[in-house]
Amino acid sequence: MSEFEYKGSLSAVTTDIPVTEPQRQYYFMGKVKEIVDEKTRDLGRPLTFHVTTFGCQMNARDSEKLRGILLKCGYTEKDDEDSDLVLYNTCTVRENADNKVFGRLGVLHGYKKKNKEMLIGLCGCMAQESPVIEKIRKSYPFVDMVFGTHNVYMLAEILYERLTEDKKIVDVRDKADQIVENLPLERKYSFKSGINIMFGCDNFCSYCIVPYVRGRERSREPEAIIDEIKRLVADGVIEVMLLGQNVNSYGKGLDEQISFADLLRRVNEIDGLKRIRFMTSHPKDLSDDLIDAMAECDKVCNHLHLPLQSGSDRILKDMNRHYTKEKYLTLVDKIRNRIPDIALTTDIIVGYPGETEGDFEETMDVVKRVQYDSAFTFIYSKRSGTPAARRDDQIPEEVIKDRFDRLLAEVRSDGEKKAGALTGQTLPVLVEEVNKQDKSLVTGRLTNNSVVHLQGDESLIGKIVDVRLEECKGFYYLGDRI
Ligand code: 5AD
Ligand code: SF4
């Protein structure tokens, strides 16, 4: 446990508190609810909360857990941050993510000055960093609770302590003691859901802070995953996204011998489930068996996100990625031979320390050869504590900017070239929402993740409908329901 761990007094003085999870947390949800109900009566209005999520799908899933707990505690969810309890579930993968949070905390302070009930909490990846905690202590004293990625499940317990003791709580742990199952959870969408299959990352790519803030890799038991998906399906979910920092190494450390390919096959057999996605695949462990499983399993979507990061062997080696440009390209060929119409997307970092024009051209070469359907391009961000941050050959900003613009132009034009490829075909679309700009349209996705707009109303949300793709407009299709 880290130096920041708050050693609460509750467990020491009270004897009727369950020690096992999740019973302990349900106990605290009940205790918080008593307080929230009383405040609701006194104030003559419900106590409200808002959870703001930064970053990746893992955080989005954690936020569903936080929301589930708060609803169980008797709070009412509100659309904006002018609420009685605001939680920032933070990301720290790049520096601008941290800056965004610090900027917005100032706005929250304004709300807090006007509402003496208001509590502010910060959790997630930023909370795992010692300098962030110090900065919060020094410059943001109005933050009431800080907790990390390993004890999201303890929200009710932490909140109870904050509500009953007049002090700020900082409870950040440097590793997860257990995977707590069966806590309440409030899904954002009724028809689709993320599912954690594993937590943490052991890869230590040299630029990346994730292994430090999310801890060591831990896989969930397959039965727990399958049971959770079955429960979700019974509750109306038809699409799941299996989540892990590196799903291809799923199963390591479990008693049962099981690979990610085996898991996919088992999930594919769940009745009532229609679509399976997963995120993220590391190229170094993408096995032939997984490619077979993807090809065989009818519910697995036609999309693979395969982060490249760089096309230069020298940089890849320094990044600790464990593959070469040729290996990556061979893998892409293998995948396309087996699943010809699969959509491929990627992540690329520009301006890694020591990156030369020649290294960058290798990246451009891979991009031109693979012709990605889309790519997330990132400017290298120095994360303290990572090996890359210690290098003294950081790249000047203007050089990075120039490379970034060239890469973006290439990625955009490749995307545009490929975008219209499906025009004229009739394909299944999972309708996700009423279009925000034009209320006569609804928006959904093909299995390859392309966005489609079609005429329709709310009643179609969560349904898979056959749509003829009439026209491609840049990065989305316009289509008609058949
Ligand atoms: N700088 C820039 N991009 C990064 N990523 C991870 N760490 C950094 C960093 N320090 C990118 C990688 C990863 C994605 C989620 O974020 O491309 O795949
Ligand atoms: Fe970061 Fe690499 Fe782990 Fe992805 S695989 S989370 S980039 S360390």
Coordinates of C-alpha atoms and ligand atoms in Angstrom, one line a residue:
M1 CA 0.0 0.0 0.0
S2 CA 1.3 3.4 -0.8
E3 CA 2.2 6.2 1.6
F4 CA -1.1 7.9 0.6
E5 CA -3.3 5.2 1.9
Y6 CA -5.9 6.6 4.3
K7 CA -6.1 4.3 7.3
G8 CA -9.7 4.7 8.2
S9 CA -10.8 4.3 11.8
L10 CA -14.1 2.6 11.1
S11 CA -13.0 -1.0 10.8
A12 CA -11.1 -0.7 14.0
V13 CA -13.9 0.5 16.2
T14 CA -17.0 -1.1 14.8
T15 CA -17.6 -4.8 15.0
D16 CA -20.7 -5.4 12.8
I17 CA -19.1 -4.4 9.6
P18 CA -18.8 -7.4 7.2
V19 CA -15.1 -8.1 6.3
T20 CA -15.8 -9.9 3.1
E21 CA -16.7 -8.3 -0.2
P22 CA -19.0 -7.4 -1.7
Q23 CA -21.1 -7.6 1.5
R24 CA -18.9 -5.0 3.1
Q25 CA -19.7 -2.5 0.3
Y26 CA -23.5 -3.2 0.4
Y27 CA -23.3 -2.5 4.1
F28 CA -21.8 0.9 3.5
M29 CA -24.3 1.6 0.7
G30 CA -27.0 1.1 3.2
K31 CA -25.3 3.4 5.7
V32 CA -24.7 6.2 3.1
K33 CA -28.4 5.8 2.1
E34 CA -29.6 6.5 5.6
I35 CA -27.6 9.8 5.5
V36 CA -28.7 10.7 2.0
D37 CA -32.4 10.0 2.9
E38 CA -32.1 12.2 5.9
K39 CA -30.5 15.1 4.0
T40 CA -33.1 14.7 1.3
R41 CA -35.8 15.2 3.9
D42 CA -34.1 18.2 5.5
L43 CA -33.4 19.9 2.2
G44 CA -36.7 19.1 0.7
R45 CA -35.0 18.0 -2.6
P46 CA -33.1 15.0 -3.8
L47 CA -29.3 14.8 -3.4
T48 CA -27.8 14.7 -6.9
F49 CA -24.6 13.3 -8.4
H50 CA -22.7 13.5 -11.6
V51 CA -19.8 11.3 -12.7
T52 CA -17.5 12.8 -15.4
T53 CA -15.4 10.3 -17.3
F54 CA -12.1 11.0 -19.0
G55 CA -10.1 8.6 -21.1
C56 CA -10.7 5.0 -22.3
Q57 CA -13.4 2.3 -22.3
M58 CA -12.0 0.9 -19.0
N59 CA -12.8 4.2 -17.3
A60 CA -16.2 4.3 -18.9
R61 CA -16.9 0.9 -17.4
D62 CA -15.6 1.9 -14.0
S63 CA -17.9 4.9 -14.2
E64 CA -20.8 2.6 -14.6
K65 CA -19.8 0.9 -11.4
L66 CA -19.5 4.3 -9.6
R67 CA -23.0 5.3 -10.9
G68 CA -24.5 2.0 -9.8
I69 CA -23.1 2.4 -6.3
L70 CA -24.3 6.0 -6.0
L71 CA -27.8 5.2 -7.2
K72 CA -27.9 2.4 -4.6
C73 CA -26.8 5.0 -2.0
G74 CA -29.9 7.0 -2.7
Y75 CA -28.4 9.8 -4.8
T76 CA -30.2 11.0 -8.0
E77 CA -28.2 11.3 -11.2
K78 CA -28.0 14.7 -12.8
D79 CA -26.8 15.7 -16.3
D80 CA -24.4 18.4 -15.2
E81 CA -21.7 19.1 -12.7
D82 CA -23.7 21.5 -10.7
S83 CA -24.6 18.6 -8.4
D84 CA -24.2 17.7 -4.7
L85 CA -21.6 15.1 -5.5
V86 CA -19.2 15.2 -8.5
L87 CA -16.7 12.5 -9.3
Y88 CA -14.0 12.9 -11.8
N89 CA -12.9 9.6 -13.1
T90 CA -9.6 10.6 -14.6
C91 CA -7.1 9.5 -17.3
T92 CA -3.4 10.2 -17.3
V93 CA -2.2 8.5 -20.5
R94 CA -1.1 11.8 -21.9
E95 CA -0.3 15.1 -20.2
N96 CA -3.1 17.1 -21.8
A97 CA -5.6 14.7 -20.0
D98 CA -4.2 15.8 -16.7
N99 CA -4.3 19.5 -17.6
K100 CA -7.9 19.2 -18.7
V101 CA -8.9 17.8 -15.2
F102 CA -7.0 20.5 -13.3
G103 CA -8.7 23.2 -15.5
R104 CA -12.1 21.8 -14.8
L105 CA -11.6 21.4 -11.1
G106 CA -11.5 25.2 -10.9
V107 CA -15.0 25.3 -12.4
L108 CA -16.2 22.8 -9.8
H109 CA -14.9 25.0 -7.1
G110 CA -17.2 27.7 -8.3
Y111 CA -20.2 25.4 -7.9
K112 CA -19.0 24.3 -4.5
K113 CA -18.8 27.9 -3.2
K114 CA -22.6 28.2 -3.9
N115 CA -23.6 24.8 -2.6
K116 CA -22.5 23.9 0.9
E117 CA -23.6 20.2 0.4
M118 CA -21.3 19.7 -2.5
L119 CA -18.6 17.0 -2.4
I120 CA -15.9 16.6 -5.0
G121 CA -14.1 13.4 -5.6
L122 CA -11.2 12.5 -7.9
C123 CA -10.5 8.9 -8.8
G124 CA -9.0 6.8 -11.6
C125 CA -5.6 6.9 -13.2
M126 CA -4.4 10.4 -12.2
A127 CA -5.1 9.5 -8.6
Q128 CA -2.4 6.8 -8.7
E129 CA 0.3 9.4 -9.3
S130 CA 2.1 10.8 -6.2
P131 CA 2.7 14.3 -7.8
V132 CA -1.0 14.6 -8.6
I133 CA -1.9 13.9 -5.0
E134 CA 0.6 16.5 -3.7
K135 CA -0.8 19.0 -6.1
I136 CA -4.4 18.3 -5.0
R137 CA -3.4 18.6 -1.4
K138 CA -1.6 21.9 -2.0
S139 CA -3.6 23.7 -4.6
Y140 CA -7.0 22.1 -4.7
P141 CA -8.0 21.7 -1.0
F142 CA -11.7 21.8 -1.9
V143 CA -11.4 18.2 -3.2
D144 CA -13.0 16.0 -0.6
M145 CA -12.0 12.4 -1.7
V146 CA -9.3 10.9 -3.7
F147 CA -9.2 7.2 -4.5
G148 CA -7.4 5.2 -7.1
T149 CA -7.9 2.5 -9.8
H150 CA -7.6 -0.4 -7.4
N151 CA -10.4 0.5 -5.0
V152 CA -13.2 1.9 -7.2
Y153 CA -15.4 -0.7 -5.6
M154 CA -14.9 1.0 -2.2
L155 CA -16.7 4.2 -3.2
A156 CA -19.5 3.7 -0.6
E157 CA -17.1 3.1 2.2
I158 CA -15.0 6.1 1.3
L159 CA -18.1 8.3 0.9
Y160 CA -19.4 7.1 4.3
E161 CA -16.2 8.2 6.0
R162 CA -16.3 11.5 4.3
L163 CA -19.9 12.1 5.3
T164 CA -19.4 11.1 8.9
E165 CA -15.9 12.5 9.6
D166 CA -15.0 16.0 8.9
K167 CA -11.8 15.3 7.0
K168 CA -10.6 14.7 3.5
I169 CA -10.1 11.2 2.4
V170 CA -7.1 10.0 0.4
D171 CA -7.2 6.3 -0.2
V172 CA -4.9 5.2 -3.0
R173 CA -3.4 1.7 -3.1
D174 CA -0.5 0.6 -5.2
K175 CA -2.0 -2.8 -6.0
A176 CA -5.3 -4.5 -6.2
D177 CA -5.9 -6.9 -3.3
Q178 CA -8.8 -8.7 -5.0
I179 CA -11.3 -8.6 -7.9
V180 CA -14.6 -7.8 -6.3
E181 CA -17.6 -9.2 -8.3
N182 CA -21.3 -8.5 -8.1
L183 CA -21.5 -4.8 -7.2
P184 CA -24.3 -2.7 -8.5
L185 CA -23.7 -1.1 -11.9
E186 CA -25.7 1.4 -14.0
R187 CA -25.2 1.0 -17.7
K188 CA -25.0 3.9 -20.1
Y189 CA -26.7 2.0 -22.9
S190 CA -29.4 -0.6 -22.4
F191 CA -28.4 -2.7 -25.4
K192 CA -24.6 -2.7 -25.3
S193 CA -22.0 -3.0 -22.5
G194 CA -18.3 -3.2 -21.8
I195 CA -17.1 -6.2 -19.8
N196 CA -13.8 -6.2 -18.0
I197 CA -12.0 -9.5 -18.8
M198 CA -8.8 -8.4 -17.3
F199 CA -7.2 -5.5 -15.4
G200 CA -3.8 -4.0 -15.5
C201 CA -0.9 -4.4 -17.9
D202 CA 2.5 -6.1 -17.7
N203 CA 3.9 -4.9 -21.0
F204 CA 5.7 -1.8 -19.9
C205 CA 5.9 -0.1 -23.2
S206 CA 8.6 2.5 -22.5
Y207 CA 6.4 5.6 -23.1
C208 CA 3.3 4.3 -21.2
I209 CA 2.2 5.1 -17.7
V210 CA -0.7 2.5 -17.7
P211 CA 1.3 -0.3 -16.0
Y212 CA 2.2 2.0 -13.2
V213 CA -1.3 3.3 -12.6
R214 CA -3.4 0.2 -13.4
G215 CA -1.0 -2.3 -11.8
R216 CA -0.2 -5.9 -12.8
E217 CA -2.2 -7.9 -15.2
R218 CA -5.0 -9.9 -13.6
S219 CA -7.6 -12.0 -15.6
R220 CA -11.1 -12.5 -14.4
E221 CA -12.3 -16.1 -14.1
P222 CA -14.0 -17.2 -17.3
E223 CA -17.2 -18.3 -15.4
A224 CA -17.5 -14.8 -13.9
I225 CA -17.2 -13.3 -17.3
I226 CA -19.7 -15.7 -18.9
D227 CA -22.2 -15.3 -16.0
E228 CA -22.0 -11.5 -16.2
I229 CA -22.6 -11.6 -20.0
K230 CA -25.5 -14.0 -19.6
R231 CA -27.1 -11.7 -17.0
L232 CA -26.6 -8.7 -19.3
V233 CA -28.2 -10.5 -22.2
A234 CA -31.2 -11.4 -20.0
D235 CA -31.4 -7.7 -19.3
G236 CA -31.5 -6.7 -23.0
V237 CA -27.8 -6.4 -24.0
I238 CA -27.0 -7.7 -27.5
E239 CA -23.5 -6.3 -28.0
V240 CA -20.5 -6.7 -25.6
M241 CA -17.1 -5.2 -25.7
L242 CA -14.5 -7.4 -24.0
L243 CA -12.1 -5.0 -22.3
G244 CA -8.5 -5.3 -21.3
Q245 CA -5.2 -3.4 -21.9
N246 CA -4.0 -6.4 -23.8
V247 CA -6.8 -8.9 -24.3
N248 CA -4.5 -11.3 -26.2
S249 CA -2.7 -12.3 -23.0
Y250 CA -6.0 -13.1 -21.3
G251 CA -5.8 -16.2 -19.0
K252 CA -2.3 -15.8 -17.7
G253 CA -2.2 -16.7 -14.0
L254 CA -5.6 -18.4 -13.9
D255 CA -5.8 -22.0 -12.7
E256 CA -7.8 -23.1 -15.8
Q257 CA -5.7 -23.2 -19.0
I258 CA -7.6 -20.7 -21.2
S259 CA -6.6 -18.3 -23.9
F260 CA -8.4 -15.3 -25.3
A261 CA -9.3 -17.3 -28.4
D262 CA -11.0 -19.9 -26.1
L263 CA -12.8 -17.2 -24.3
L264 CA -14.1 -15.7 -27.5
R265 CA -15.5 -19.1 -28.6
R266 CA -17.2 -19.5 -25.3
V267 CA -18.7 -16.0 -25.4
N268 CA -19.8 -16.7 -29.0
E269 CA -22.0 -19.5 -27.7
I270 CA -24.1 -17.3 -25.4
D271 CA -27.7 -17.4 -26.7
G272 CA -29.3 -14.0 -27.4
L273 CA -26.0 -12.2 -27.7
K274 CA -25.6 -10.8 -31.2
R275 CA -22.2 -8.9 -31.4
I276 CA -18.9 -9.3 -29.7
R277 CA -16.1 -6.6 -29.9
F278 CA -12.9 -6.5 -28.0
M279 CA -10.2 -3.9 -27.1
T280 CA -7.1 -3.8 -27.1
S281 CA -5.0 -6.4 -29.0
H282 CA -1.3 -6.2 -28.7
P283 CA 0.3 -7.3 -32.0
K284 CA 3.0 -9.3 -30.2
D285 CA 0.5 -11.9 -28.8
L286 CA -2.0 -12.1 -31.6
S287 CA -2.0 -15.8 -32.2
D288 CA -3.1 -17.8 -35.3
D289 CA -5.7 -19.4 -33.1
L290 CA -7.2 -16.0 -32.3
I291 CA -7.4 -15.2 -36.0
D292 CA -9.1 -18.6 -36.5
A293 CA -11.5 -17.8 -33.6
M294 CA -12.4 -14.4 -35.0
A295 CA -13.0 -15.9 -38.4
E296 CA -15.1 -18.8 -37.1
C297 CA -17.2 -17.0 -34.5
D298 CA -20.2 -15.5 -36.2
K299 CA -20.9 -12.9 -33.5
V300 CA -17.4 -11.4 -33.5
C301 CA -17.5 -8.1 -35.3
N302 CA -15.6 -7.4 -38.4
H303 CA -13.1 -5.0 -36.8
L304 CA -9.7 -5.2 -35.3
H305 CA -7.9 -2.5 -33.5
L306 CA -4.2 -3.3 -33.7
P307 CA -2.0 -0.5 -32.3
L308 CA 1.2 0.0 -34.4
Q309 CA 2.7 2.9 -32.4
S310 CA 5.7 3.2 -34.8
G311 CA 6.8 1.6 -38.1
S312 CA 10.5 1.9 -37.3
D313 CA 12.2 -1.3 -35.9
R314 CA 14.7 0.8 -34.0
I315 CA 11.9 2.8 -32.3
L316 CA 9.7 -0.3 -31.7
K317 CA 12.6 -2.0 -30.0
D318 CA 13.2 1.0 -27.8
M319 CA 9.4 1.2 -27.1
N320 CA 9.7 -2.4 -25.8
R321 CA 6.9 -3.5 -28.3
H322 CA 8.4 -6.9 -29.2
Y323 CA 7.6 -6.9 -32.9
T324 CA 9.2 -5.5 -36.0
K325 CA 7.7 -3.6 -39.0
E326 CA 7.9 -6.8 -41.1
K327 CA 6.2 -8.9 -38.3
Y328 CA 3.4 -6.4 -38.0
L329 CA 2.9 -6.3 -41.8
T330 CA 2.9 -10.1 -42.0
L331 CA 0.3 -10.2 -39.2
V332 CA -1.9 -7.8 -41.1
D333 CA -1.6 -10.0 -44.3
K334 CA -2.5 -13.1 -42.3
I335 CA -5.6 -11.4 -40.8
R336 CA -6.7 -10.0 -44.2
N337 CA -6.2 -13.3 -45.9
R338 CA -8.4 -15.1 -43.3
I339 CA -11.0 -12.3 -42.9
P340 CA -10.8 -10.2 -46.1
D341 CA -13.3 -7.5 -45.3
I342 CA -12.2 -6.8 -41.8
A343 CA -11.8 -3.1 -40.8
L344 CA -8.4 -2.4 -39.3
T345 CA -7.7 0.6 -37.0
T346 CA -4.6 1.6 -35.1
D347 CA -2.9 3.9 -32.6
I348 CA 0.3 5.7 -33.7
I349 CA 2.7 7.9 -31.6
V350 CA 4.6 10.7 -33.3
G351 CA 7.7 12.2 -31.9
Y352 CA 8.9 9.4 -29.6
P353 CA 12.4 10.5 -28.2
G354 CA 15.1 10.0 -30.8
E355 CA 12.6 9.6 -33.7
T356 CA 14.4 10.6 -36.9
E357 CA 12.9 11.6 -40.2
G358 CA 13.9 8.1 -41.4
D359 CA 12.0 6.5 -38.5
F360 CA 9.0 8.6 -39.2
E361 CA 9.1 7.6 -42.9
E362 CA 9.0 3.9 -41.8
T363 CA 5.8 4.7 -39.9
M364 CA 4.3 6.5 -43.0
D365 CA 5.3 3.5 -45.1
V366 CA 3.3 1.1 -42.9
V367 CA 0.4 3.4 -42.9
K368 CA 0.4 3.6 -46.7
R369 CA 0.8 -0.2 -47.0
V370 CA -1.9 -1.2 -44.5
Q371 CA -4.5 1.4 -45.5
Y372 CA -6.2 1.6 -42.2
D373 CA -9.9 2.3 -42.0
S374 CA -9.0 4.9 -39.3
A375 CA -6.2 5.6 -37.0
F376 CA -5.8 7.5 -33.7
T377 CA -2.7 9.6 -33.9
F378 CA -1.0 10.9 -30.8
I379 CA 1.8 13.3 -30.2
Y380 CA 4.3 11.7 -27.8
S381 CA 3.7 12.9 -24.3
K382 CA 6.4 12.7 -21.6
R383 CA 5.0 10.7 -18.7
S384 CA 7.2 11.0 -15.6
G385 CA 8.5 7.7 -14.2
T386 CA 8.5 6.0 -17.7
P387 CA 11.8 5.0 -19.3
A388 CA 11.2 7.2 -22.4
A389 CA 10.7 10.3 -20.2
R390 CA 14.3 10.0 -18.9
R391 CA 15.8 10.2 -22.4
D392 CA 17.6 13.4 -23.3
D393 CA 16.8 13.2 -27.0
Q394 CA 13.2 14.5 -26.9
I395 CA 12.0 15.9 -30.2
P396 CA 11.4 19.6 -30.7
E397 CA 7.8 20.6 -30.9
E398 CA 7.9 22.1 -34.5
V399 CA 9.4 18.8 -35.8
I400 CA 6.7 16.8 -34.2
K401 CA 3.9 19.1 -35.4
D402 CA 5.1 18.8 -39.0
R403 CA 5.3 15.0 -38.8
F404 CA 1.9 14.8 -37.1
D405 CA 0.3 16.9 -39.8
R406 CA 1.7 14.8 -42.5
L407 CA 0.6 11.6 -40.8
L408 CA -2.9 12.9 -40.2
A409 CA -3.2 13.9 -43.9
E410 CA -2.2 10.4 -44.9
V411 CA -4.6 8.7 -42.5
R412 CA -7.5 10.9 -43.5
S413 CA -7.0 10.3 -47.2
D414 CA -6.7 6.5 -46.7
G415 CA -9.9 6.6 -44.6
E416 CA -11.7 8.6 -47.3
K417 CA -10.5 6.2 -50.0
K418 CA -11.9 3.2 -48.2
A419 CA -14.9 4.9 -46.8
G420 CA -17.3 4.4 -49.7
A421 CA -16.4 0.7 -50.3
L422 CA -19.6 -0.6 -48.9
T423 CA -22.0 1.7 -50.8
G424 CA -24.8 -0.2 -52.4
Q425 CA -24.6 -3.2 -50.0
T426 CA -27.4 -4.1 -47.6
L427 CA -25.9 -4.7 -44.1
P428 CA -27.1 -5.1 -40.5
V429 CA -26.9 -1.9 -38.4
L430 CA -27.2 -1.8 -34.6
V431 CA -29.2 1.4 -34.0
E432 CA -27.6 3.3 -31.0
E433 CA -29.3 6.7 -30.7
V434 CA -31.5 9.4 -32.2
N435 CA -29.2 11.6 -34.3
K436 CA -28.2 14.7 -32.4
Q437 CA -28.4 17.1 -35.3
D438 CA -31.4 15.7 -37.2
K439 CA -34.1 14.2 -35.0
S440 CA -35.7 12.4 -38.0
L441 CA -32.6 10.2 -38.2
V442 CA -31.2 7.5 -36.0
T443 CA -27.5 6.5 -35.9
G444 CA -26.0 3.1 -35.6
R445 CA -23.0 1.0 -36.5
L446 CA -22.1 -1.8 -38.9
T447 CA -20.1 -4.7 -37.5
N448 CA -17.0 -3.1 -38.9
N449 CA -17.8 -0.1 -36.7
S450 CA -18.7 2.3 -39.5
V451 CA -21.3 4.8 -38.6
V452 CA -24.7 4.8 -40.5
H453 CA -27.5 7.3 -40.4
L454 CA -31.0 6.3 -41.4
Q455 CA -34.6 7.5 -41.1
G456 CA -36.1 6.2 -37.9
D457 CA -37.2 7.0 -34.4
E458 CA -36.4 6.0 -30.8
S459 CA -38.3 2.7 -31.1
L460 CA -35.3 1.4 -33.2
I461 CA -32.7 2.0 -30.5
G462 CA -31.1 -1.3 -29.5
K463 CA -32.4 -3.1 -32.6
I464 CA -30.4 -4.6 -35.4
V465 CA -32.0 -3.6 -38.8
D466 CA -31.0 -4.3 -42.4
V467 CA -29.9 -1.1 -44.1
R468 CA -29.1 -0.4 -47.7
L469 CA -26.1 1.9 -47.7
E470 CA -27.1 4.5 -50.3
E471 CA -24.3 7.1 -50.0
C472 CA -21.1 7.6 -48.2
K473 CA -20.4 11.1 -46.7
G474 CA -16.8 11.1 -45.6
F475 CA -16.8 9.0 -42.4
Y476 CA -20.4 7.9 -42.3
Y477 CA -23.0 6.3 -44.5
L478 CA -26.6 7.4 -45.2
G479 CA -28.8 4.4 -45.7
D480 CA -32.4 3.2 -46.0
R481 CA -34.0 0.5 -43.9
I482 CA -35.1 -2.5 -46.0
Ligands
5AD1 N1 2.3 9.6 -25.4 C1 1.5 9.6 -26.5 N2 0.6 8.6 -26.7 C2 0.6 7.6 -25.8 N3 -0.2 6.5 -25.7 C3 0.2 5.8 -24.6 N4 1.1 6.5 -23.9 C4 1.4 7.6 -24.6 C5 2.3 8.7 -24.5 N5 3.1 8.8 -23.4 C6 -1.1 6.1 -26.7 C7 -0.7 4.7 -27.4 C8 -1.8 3.8 -26.9 C9 -3.0 4.7 -26.7 C10 -4.1 4.3 -25.8 O1 -2.4 5.9 -26.2 O2 -0.8 4.9 -28.8 O3 -2.1 2.7 -27.7
SF4_2 FE1 0.5 0.9 -22.3 FE2 1.8 -0.9 -23.8 FE3 0.3 -1.7 -21.8 FE4 -0.9 -0.7 -24.0 S1 0.3 -2.6 -23.9 S2 -1.4 -0.2 -21.8 S3 0.6 0.9 -24.6 S4 2.1 -0.5 -21.6

